[in-house]
PDB file of C-alpha atoms in Angstrom:
ATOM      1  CA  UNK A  36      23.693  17.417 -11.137  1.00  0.00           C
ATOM      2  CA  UNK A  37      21.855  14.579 -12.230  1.00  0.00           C
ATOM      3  CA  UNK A  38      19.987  11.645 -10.280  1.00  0.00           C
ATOM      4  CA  UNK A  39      22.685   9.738 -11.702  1.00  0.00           C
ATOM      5  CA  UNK A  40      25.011  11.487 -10.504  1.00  0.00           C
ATOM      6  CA  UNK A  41      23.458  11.985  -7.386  1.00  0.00           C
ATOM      7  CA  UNK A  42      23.381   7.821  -6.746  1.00  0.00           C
ATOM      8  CA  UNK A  43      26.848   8.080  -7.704  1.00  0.00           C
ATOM      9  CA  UNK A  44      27.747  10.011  -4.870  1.00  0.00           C
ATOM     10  CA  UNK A  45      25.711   8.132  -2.316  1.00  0.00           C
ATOM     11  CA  UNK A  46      27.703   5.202  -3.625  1.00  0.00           C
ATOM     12  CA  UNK A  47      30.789   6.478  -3.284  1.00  0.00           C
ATOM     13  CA  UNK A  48      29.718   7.689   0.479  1.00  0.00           C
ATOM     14  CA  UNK A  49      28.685   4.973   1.961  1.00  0.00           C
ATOM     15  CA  UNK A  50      32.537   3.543   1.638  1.00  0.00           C
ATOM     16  CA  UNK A  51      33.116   6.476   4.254  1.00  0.00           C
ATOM     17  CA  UNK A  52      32.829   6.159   8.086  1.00  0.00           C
ATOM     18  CA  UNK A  53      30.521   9.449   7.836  1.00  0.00           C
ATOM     19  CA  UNK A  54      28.397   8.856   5.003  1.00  0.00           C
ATOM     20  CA  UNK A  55      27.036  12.718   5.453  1.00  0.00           C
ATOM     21  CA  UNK A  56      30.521  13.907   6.155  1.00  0.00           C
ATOM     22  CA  UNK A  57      32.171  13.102   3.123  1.00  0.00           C
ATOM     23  CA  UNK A  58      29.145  14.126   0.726  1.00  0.00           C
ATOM     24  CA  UNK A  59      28.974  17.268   2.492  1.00  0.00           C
ATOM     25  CA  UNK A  60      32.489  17.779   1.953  1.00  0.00           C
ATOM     26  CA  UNK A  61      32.336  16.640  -1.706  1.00  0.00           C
ATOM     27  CA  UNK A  62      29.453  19.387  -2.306  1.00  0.00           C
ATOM     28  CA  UNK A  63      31.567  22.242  -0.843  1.00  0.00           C
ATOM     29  CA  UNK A  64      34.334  21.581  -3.113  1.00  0.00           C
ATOM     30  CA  UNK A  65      31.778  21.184  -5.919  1.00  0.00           C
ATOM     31  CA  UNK A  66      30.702  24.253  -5.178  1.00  0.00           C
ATOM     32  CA  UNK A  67      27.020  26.149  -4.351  1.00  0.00           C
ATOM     33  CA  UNK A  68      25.505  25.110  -7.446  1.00  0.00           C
ATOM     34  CA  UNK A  69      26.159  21.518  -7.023  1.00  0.00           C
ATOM     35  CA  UNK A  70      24.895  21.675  -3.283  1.00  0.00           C
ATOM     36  CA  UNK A  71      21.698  22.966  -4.295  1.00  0.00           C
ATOM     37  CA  UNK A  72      21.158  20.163  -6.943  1.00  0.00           C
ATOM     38  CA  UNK A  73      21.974  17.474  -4.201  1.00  0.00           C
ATOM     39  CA  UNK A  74      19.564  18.853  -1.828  1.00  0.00           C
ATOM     40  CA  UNK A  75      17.021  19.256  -4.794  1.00  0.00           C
ATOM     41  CA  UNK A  76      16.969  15.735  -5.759  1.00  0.00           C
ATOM     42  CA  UNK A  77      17.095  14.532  -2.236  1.00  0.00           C
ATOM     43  CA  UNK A  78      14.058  16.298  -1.342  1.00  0.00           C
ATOM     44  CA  UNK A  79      12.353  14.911  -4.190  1.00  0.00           C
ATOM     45  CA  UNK A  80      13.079  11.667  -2.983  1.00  0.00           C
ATOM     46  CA  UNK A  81      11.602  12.441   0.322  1.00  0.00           C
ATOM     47  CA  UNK A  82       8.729  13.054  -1.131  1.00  0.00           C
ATOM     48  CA  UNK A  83       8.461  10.123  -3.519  1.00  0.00           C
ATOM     49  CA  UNK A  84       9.161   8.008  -0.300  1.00  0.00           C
ATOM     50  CA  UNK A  85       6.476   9.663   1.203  1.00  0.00           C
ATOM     51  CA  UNK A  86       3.653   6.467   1.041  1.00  0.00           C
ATOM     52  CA  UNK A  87       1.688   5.315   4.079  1.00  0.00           C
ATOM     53  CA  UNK A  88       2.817   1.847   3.296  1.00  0.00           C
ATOM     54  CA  UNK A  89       6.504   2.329   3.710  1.00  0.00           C
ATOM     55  CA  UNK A  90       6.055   3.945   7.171  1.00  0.00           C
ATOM     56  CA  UNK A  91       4.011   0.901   7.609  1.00  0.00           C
ATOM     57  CA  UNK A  92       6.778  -1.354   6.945  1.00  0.00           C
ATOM     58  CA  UNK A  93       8.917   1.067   9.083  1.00  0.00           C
ATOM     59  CA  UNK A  94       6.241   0.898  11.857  1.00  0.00           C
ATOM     60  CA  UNK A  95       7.107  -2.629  12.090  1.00  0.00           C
ATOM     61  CA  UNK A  96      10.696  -2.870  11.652  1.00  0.00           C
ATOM     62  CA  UNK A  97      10.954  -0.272  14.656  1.00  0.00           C
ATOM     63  CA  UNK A  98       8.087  -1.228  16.757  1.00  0.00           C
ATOM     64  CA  UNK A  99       6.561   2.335  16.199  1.00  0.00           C
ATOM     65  CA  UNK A 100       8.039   5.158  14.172  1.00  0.00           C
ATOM     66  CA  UNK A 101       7.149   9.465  14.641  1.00  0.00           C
ATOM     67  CA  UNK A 102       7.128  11.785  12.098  1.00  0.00           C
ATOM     68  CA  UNK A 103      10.848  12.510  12.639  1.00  0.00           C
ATOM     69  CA  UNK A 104      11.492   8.707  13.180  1.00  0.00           C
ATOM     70  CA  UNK A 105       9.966   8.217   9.190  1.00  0.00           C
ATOM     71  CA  UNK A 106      12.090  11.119   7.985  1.00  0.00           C
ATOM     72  CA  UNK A 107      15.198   9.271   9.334  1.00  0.00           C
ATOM     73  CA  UNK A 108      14.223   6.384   8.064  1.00  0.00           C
ATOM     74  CA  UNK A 109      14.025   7.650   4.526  1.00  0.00           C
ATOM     75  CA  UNK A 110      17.462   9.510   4.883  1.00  0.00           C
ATOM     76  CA  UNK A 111      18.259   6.108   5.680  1.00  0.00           C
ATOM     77  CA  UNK A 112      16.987   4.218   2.872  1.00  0.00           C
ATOM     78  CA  UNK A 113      18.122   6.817   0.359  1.00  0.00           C
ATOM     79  CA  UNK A 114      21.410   6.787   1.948  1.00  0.00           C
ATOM     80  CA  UNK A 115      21.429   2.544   0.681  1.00  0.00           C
ATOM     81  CA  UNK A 116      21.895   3.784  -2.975  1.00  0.00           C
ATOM     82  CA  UNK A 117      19.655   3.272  -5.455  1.00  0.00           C
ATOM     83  CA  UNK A 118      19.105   0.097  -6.222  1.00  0.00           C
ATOM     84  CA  UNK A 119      17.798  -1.008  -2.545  1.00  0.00           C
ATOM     85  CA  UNK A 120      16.037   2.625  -2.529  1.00  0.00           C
ATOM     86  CA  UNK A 121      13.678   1.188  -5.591  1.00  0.00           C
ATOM     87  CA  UNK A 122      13.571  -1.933  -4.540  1.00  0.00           C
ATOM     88  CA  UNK A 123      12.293  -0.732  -1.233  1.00  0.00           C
ATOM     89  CA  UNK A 124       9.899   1.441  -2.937  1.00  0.00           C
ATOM     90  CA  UNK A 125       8.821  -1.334  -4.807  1.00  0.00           C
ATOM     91  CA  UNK A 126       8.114  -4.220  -2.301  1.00  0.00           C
ATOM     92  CA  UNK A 127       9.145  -2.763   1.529  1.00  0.00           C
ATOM     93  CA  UNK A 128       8.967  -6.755   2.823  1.00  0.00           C
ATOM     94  CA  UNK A 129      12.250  -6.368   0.594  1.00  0.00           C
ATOM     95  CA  UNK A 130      13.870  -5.118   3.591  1.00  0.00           C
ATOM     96  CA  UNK A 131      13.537  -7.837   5.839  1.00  0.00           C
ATOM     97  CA  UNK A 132      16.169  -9.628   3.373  1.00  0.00           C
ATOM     98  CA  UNK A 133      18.192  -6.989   3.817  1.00  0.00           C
ATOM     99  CA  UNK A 134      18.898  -5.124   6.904  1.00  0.00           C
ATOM    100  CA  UNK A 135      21.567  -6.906   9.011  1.00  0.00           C
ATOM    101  CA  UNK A 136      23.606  -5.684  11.965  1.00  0.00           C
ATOM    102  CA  UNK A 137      25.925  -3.892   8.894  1.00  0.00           C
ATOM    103  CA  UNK A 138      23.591  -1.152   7.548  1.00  0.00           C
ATOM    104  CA  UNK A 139      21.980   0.008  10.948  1.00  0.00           C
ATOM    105  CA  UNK A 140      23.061   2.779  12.658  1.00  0.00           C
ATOM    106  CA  UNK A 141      25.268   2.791  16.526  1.00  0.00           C
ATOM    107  CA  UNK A 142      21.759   2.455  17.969  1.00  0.00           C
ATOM    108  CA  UNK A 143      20.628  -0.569  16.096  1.00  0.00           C
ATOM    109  CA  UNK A 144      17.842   1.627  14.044  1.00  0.00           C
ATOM    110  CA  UNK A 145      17.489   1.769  10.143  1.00  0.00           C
ATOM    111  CA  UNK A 146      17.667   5.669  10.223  1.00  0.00           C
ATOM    112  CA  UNK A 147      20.075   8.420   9.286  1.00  0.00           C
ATOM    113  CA  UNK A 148      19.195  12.032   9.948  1.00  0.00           C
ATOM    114  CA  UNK A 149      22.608  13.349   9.256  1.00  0.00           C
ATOM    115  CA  UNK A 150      22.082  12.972   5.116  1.00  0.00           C
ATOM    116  CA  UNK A 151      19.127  15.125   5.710  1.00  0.00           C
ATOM    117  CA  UNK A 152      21.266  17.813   6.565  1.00  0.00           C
ATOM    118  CA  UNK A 153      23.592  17.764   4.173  1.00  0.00           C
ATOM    119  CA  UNK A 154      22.424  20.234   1.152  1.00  0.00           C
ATOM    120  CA  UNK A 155      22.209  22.512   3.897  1.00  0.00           C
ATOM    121  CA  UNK A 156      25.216  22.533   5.595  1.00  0.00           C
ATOM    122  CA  UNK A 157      27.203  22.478   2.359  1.00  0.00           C
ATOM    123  CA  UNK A 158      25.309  25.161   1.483  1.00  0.00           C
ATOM    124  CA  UNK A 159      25.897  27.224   4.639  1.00  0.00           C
ATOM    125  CA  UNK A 160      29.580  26.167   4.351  1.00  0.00           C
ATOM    126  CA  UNK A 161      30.292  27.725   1.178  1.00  0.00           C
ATOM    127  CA  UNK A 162      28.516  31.256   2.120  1.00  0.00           C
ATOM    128  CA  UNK A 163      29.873  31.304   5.672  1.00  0.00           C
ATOM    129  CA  UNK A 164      32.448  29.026   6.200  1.00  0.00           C
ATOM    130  CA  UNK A 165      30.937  27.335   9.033  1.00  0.00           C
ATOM    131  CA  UNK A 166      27.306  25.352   9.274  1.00  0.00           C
ATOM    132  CA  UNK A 167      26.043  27.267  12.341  1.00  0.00           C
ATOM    133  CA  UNK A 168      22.257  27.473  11.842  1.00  0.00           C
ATOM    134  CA  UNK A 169      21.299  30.504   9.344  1.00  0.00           C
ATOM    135  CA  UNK A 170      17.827  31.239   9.390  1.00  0.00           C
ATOM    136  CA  UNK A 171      18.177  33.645   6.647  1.00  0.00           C
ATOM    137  CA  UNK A 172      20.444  31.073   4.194  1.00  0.00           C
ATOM    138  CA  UNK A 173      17.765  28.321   5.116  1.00  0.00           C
ATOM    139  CA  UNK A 174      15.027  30.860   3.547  1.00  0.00           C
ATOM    140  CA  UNK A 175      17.269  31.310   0.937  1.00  0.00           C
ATOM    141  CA  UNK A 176      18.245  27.582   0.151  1.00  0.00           C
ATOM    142  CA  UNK A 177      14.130  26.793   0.352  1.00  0.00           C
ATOM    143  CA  UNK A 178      13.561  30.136  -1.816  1.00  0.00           C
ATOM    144  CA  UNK A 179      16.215  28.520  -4.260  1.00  0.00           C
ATOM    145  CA  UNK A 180      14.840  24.972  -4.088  1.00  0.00           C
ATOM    146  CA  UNK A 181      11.171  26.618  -5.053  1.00  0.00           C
ATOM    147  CA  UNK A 182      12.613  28.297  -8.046  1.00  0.00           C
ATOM    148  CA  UNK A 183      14.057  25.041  -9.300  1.00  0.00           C
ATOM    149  CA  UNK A 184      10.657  23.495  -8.952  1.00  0.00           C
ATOM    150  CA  UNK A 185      10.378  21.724  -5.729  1.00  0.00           C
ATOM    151  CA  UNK A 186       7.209  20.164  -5.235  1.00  0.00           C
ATOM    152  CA  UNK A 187       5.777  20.726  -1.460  1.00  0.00           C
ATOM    153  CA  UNK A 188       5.450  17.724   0.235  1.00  0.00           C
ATOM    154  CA  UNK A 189       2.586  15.424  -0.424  1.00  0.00           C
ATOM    155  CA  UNK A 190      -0.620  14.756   1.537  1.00  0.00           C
ATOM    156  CA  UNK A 191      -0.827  11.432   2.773  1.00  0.00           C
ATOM    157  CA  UNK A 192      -3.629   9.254   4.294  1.00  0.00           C
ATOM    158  CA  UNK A 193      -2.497   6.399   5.953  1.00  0.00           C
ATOM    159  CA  UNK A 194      -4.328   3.205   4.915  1.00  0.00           C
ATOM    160  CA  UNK A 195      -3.333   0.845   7.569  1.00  0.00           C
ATOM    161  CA  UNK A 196      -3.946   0.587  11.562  1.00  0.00           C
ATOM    162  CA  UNK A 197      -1.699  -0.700  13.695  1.00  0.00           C
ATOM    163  CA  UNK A 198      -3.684  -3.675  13.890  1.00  0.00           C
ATOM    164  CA  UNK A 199      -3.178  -3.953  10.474  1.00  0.00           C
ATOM    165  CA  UNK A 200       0.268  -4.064   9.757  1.00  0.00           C
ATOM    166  CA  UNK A 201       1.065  -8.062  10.662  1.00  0.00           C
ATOM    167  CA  UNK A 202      -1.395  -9.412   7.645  1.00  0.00           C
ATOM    168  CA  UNK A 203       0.334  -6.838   5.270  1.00  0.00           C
ATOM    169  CA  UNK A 204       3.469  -7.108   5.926  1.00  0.00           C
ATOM    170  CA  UNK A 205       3.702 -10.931   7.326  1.00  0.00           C
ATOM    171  CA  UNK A 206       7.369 -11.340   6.088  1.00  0.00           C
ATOM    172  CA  UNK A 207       8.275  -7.842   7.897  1.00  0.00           C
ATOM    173  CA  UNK A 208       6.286  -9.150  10.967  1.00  0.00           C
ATOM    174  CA  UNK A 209       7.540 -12.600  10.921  1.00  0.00           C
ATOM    175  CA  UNK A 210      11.104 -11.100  11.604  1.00  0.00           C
ATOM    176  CA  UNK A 211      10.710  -8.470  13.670  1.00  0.00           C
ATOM    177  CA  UNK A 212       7.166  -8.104  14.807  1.00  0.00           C
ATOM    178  CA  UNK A 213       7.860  -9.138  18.107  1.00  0.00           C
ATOM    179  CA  UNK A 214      11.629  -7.750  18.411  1.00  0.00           C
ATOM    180  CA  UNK A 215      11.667  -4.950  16.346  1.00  0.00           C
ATOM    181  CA  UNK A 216      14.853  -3.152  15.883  1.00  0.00           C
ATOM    182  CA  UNK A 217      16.790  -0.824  18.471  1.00  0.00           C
TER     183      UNK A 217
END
């Protein structure tokens, strides 16, 4: 699989009520191969997203974000396709253009942890026929993912303070600075 491919299918998946769902199902019928790929090039994009000033802009859209919080927020943003994904990337005040009542999740939150999952579970699917937790397949799938070249994830220094974050991002903070999302 290519990245074109790859924003193909996230495309095609966000027509579907269960965006992680229907991919997942889409890479079991595709087959092992195909599942590995997907998770491949998502976790590269989790780590390209990786930057201290999109969890600032995140920070500020959410009124705070964790570790998992950012994660879930960059399942989300990859899950937008690839045109707000770069454009995000590019200038993260981008998104306070963008996100409307239509793209959030039930909570009200820019964040989807399900698409993290879903290498994985197609993966797990196709060698067991269910996507109970595997600690041995997850070695595997990681031990697979290494041999295609993963890169571990990148350090990162943040280069903001809370205090910060309403002269960088003044359209962000305009918008939701005092009623962030949720």
């Amino acid at each position: 699989m290519e990245q074109k491919e790859f924003w193909s299918l996230i495309e095609k998946s966000r027509e579907c009520e269960s965006q992680a769902e229907w991919l997942t199902d889409v890479l079991v019928q595709n087959g092992l191969e195909e599942a590995l790929d997907f998770e491949f090039l998502l976790q590269q994009l989790m780590n390209a997203s990786y930057k201290s000033r999109l969890w600032g802009a995140a920070f500020v859209l959410m009124g705070g974000c964790s570790d998992d919080g950012f994660d879930y927020f960059r399942g989300w943003l990859i899950g937008q396709g690839e045109e707000i994904f770069n454009r995000v990337m590019e200038d993260p005040e981008f998104l306070a253009a963008y996100i409307g009542e239509d793209n959030l999740d039930d909570e009200g939150y820019p964040q989807n942890e399900e698409l993290l999952s879903v290498g994985l579970d197609a993966y797990t699917l196709i060698k067991t026929g269910d996507i109970e937790w595997d600690d041995h397949l997850y070695d595997e799938l990681l031990e697979a993912l290494d041999k295609k070249g993963l890169q571990p994830s990148p350090d990162m220094e943040f280069d903001w303070e809370e205090d910060d974050l309403e002269d960088l991002f003044p359209i962000l903070w305009e918008r939701f600075g005092e009623e962030p999302l949720g």
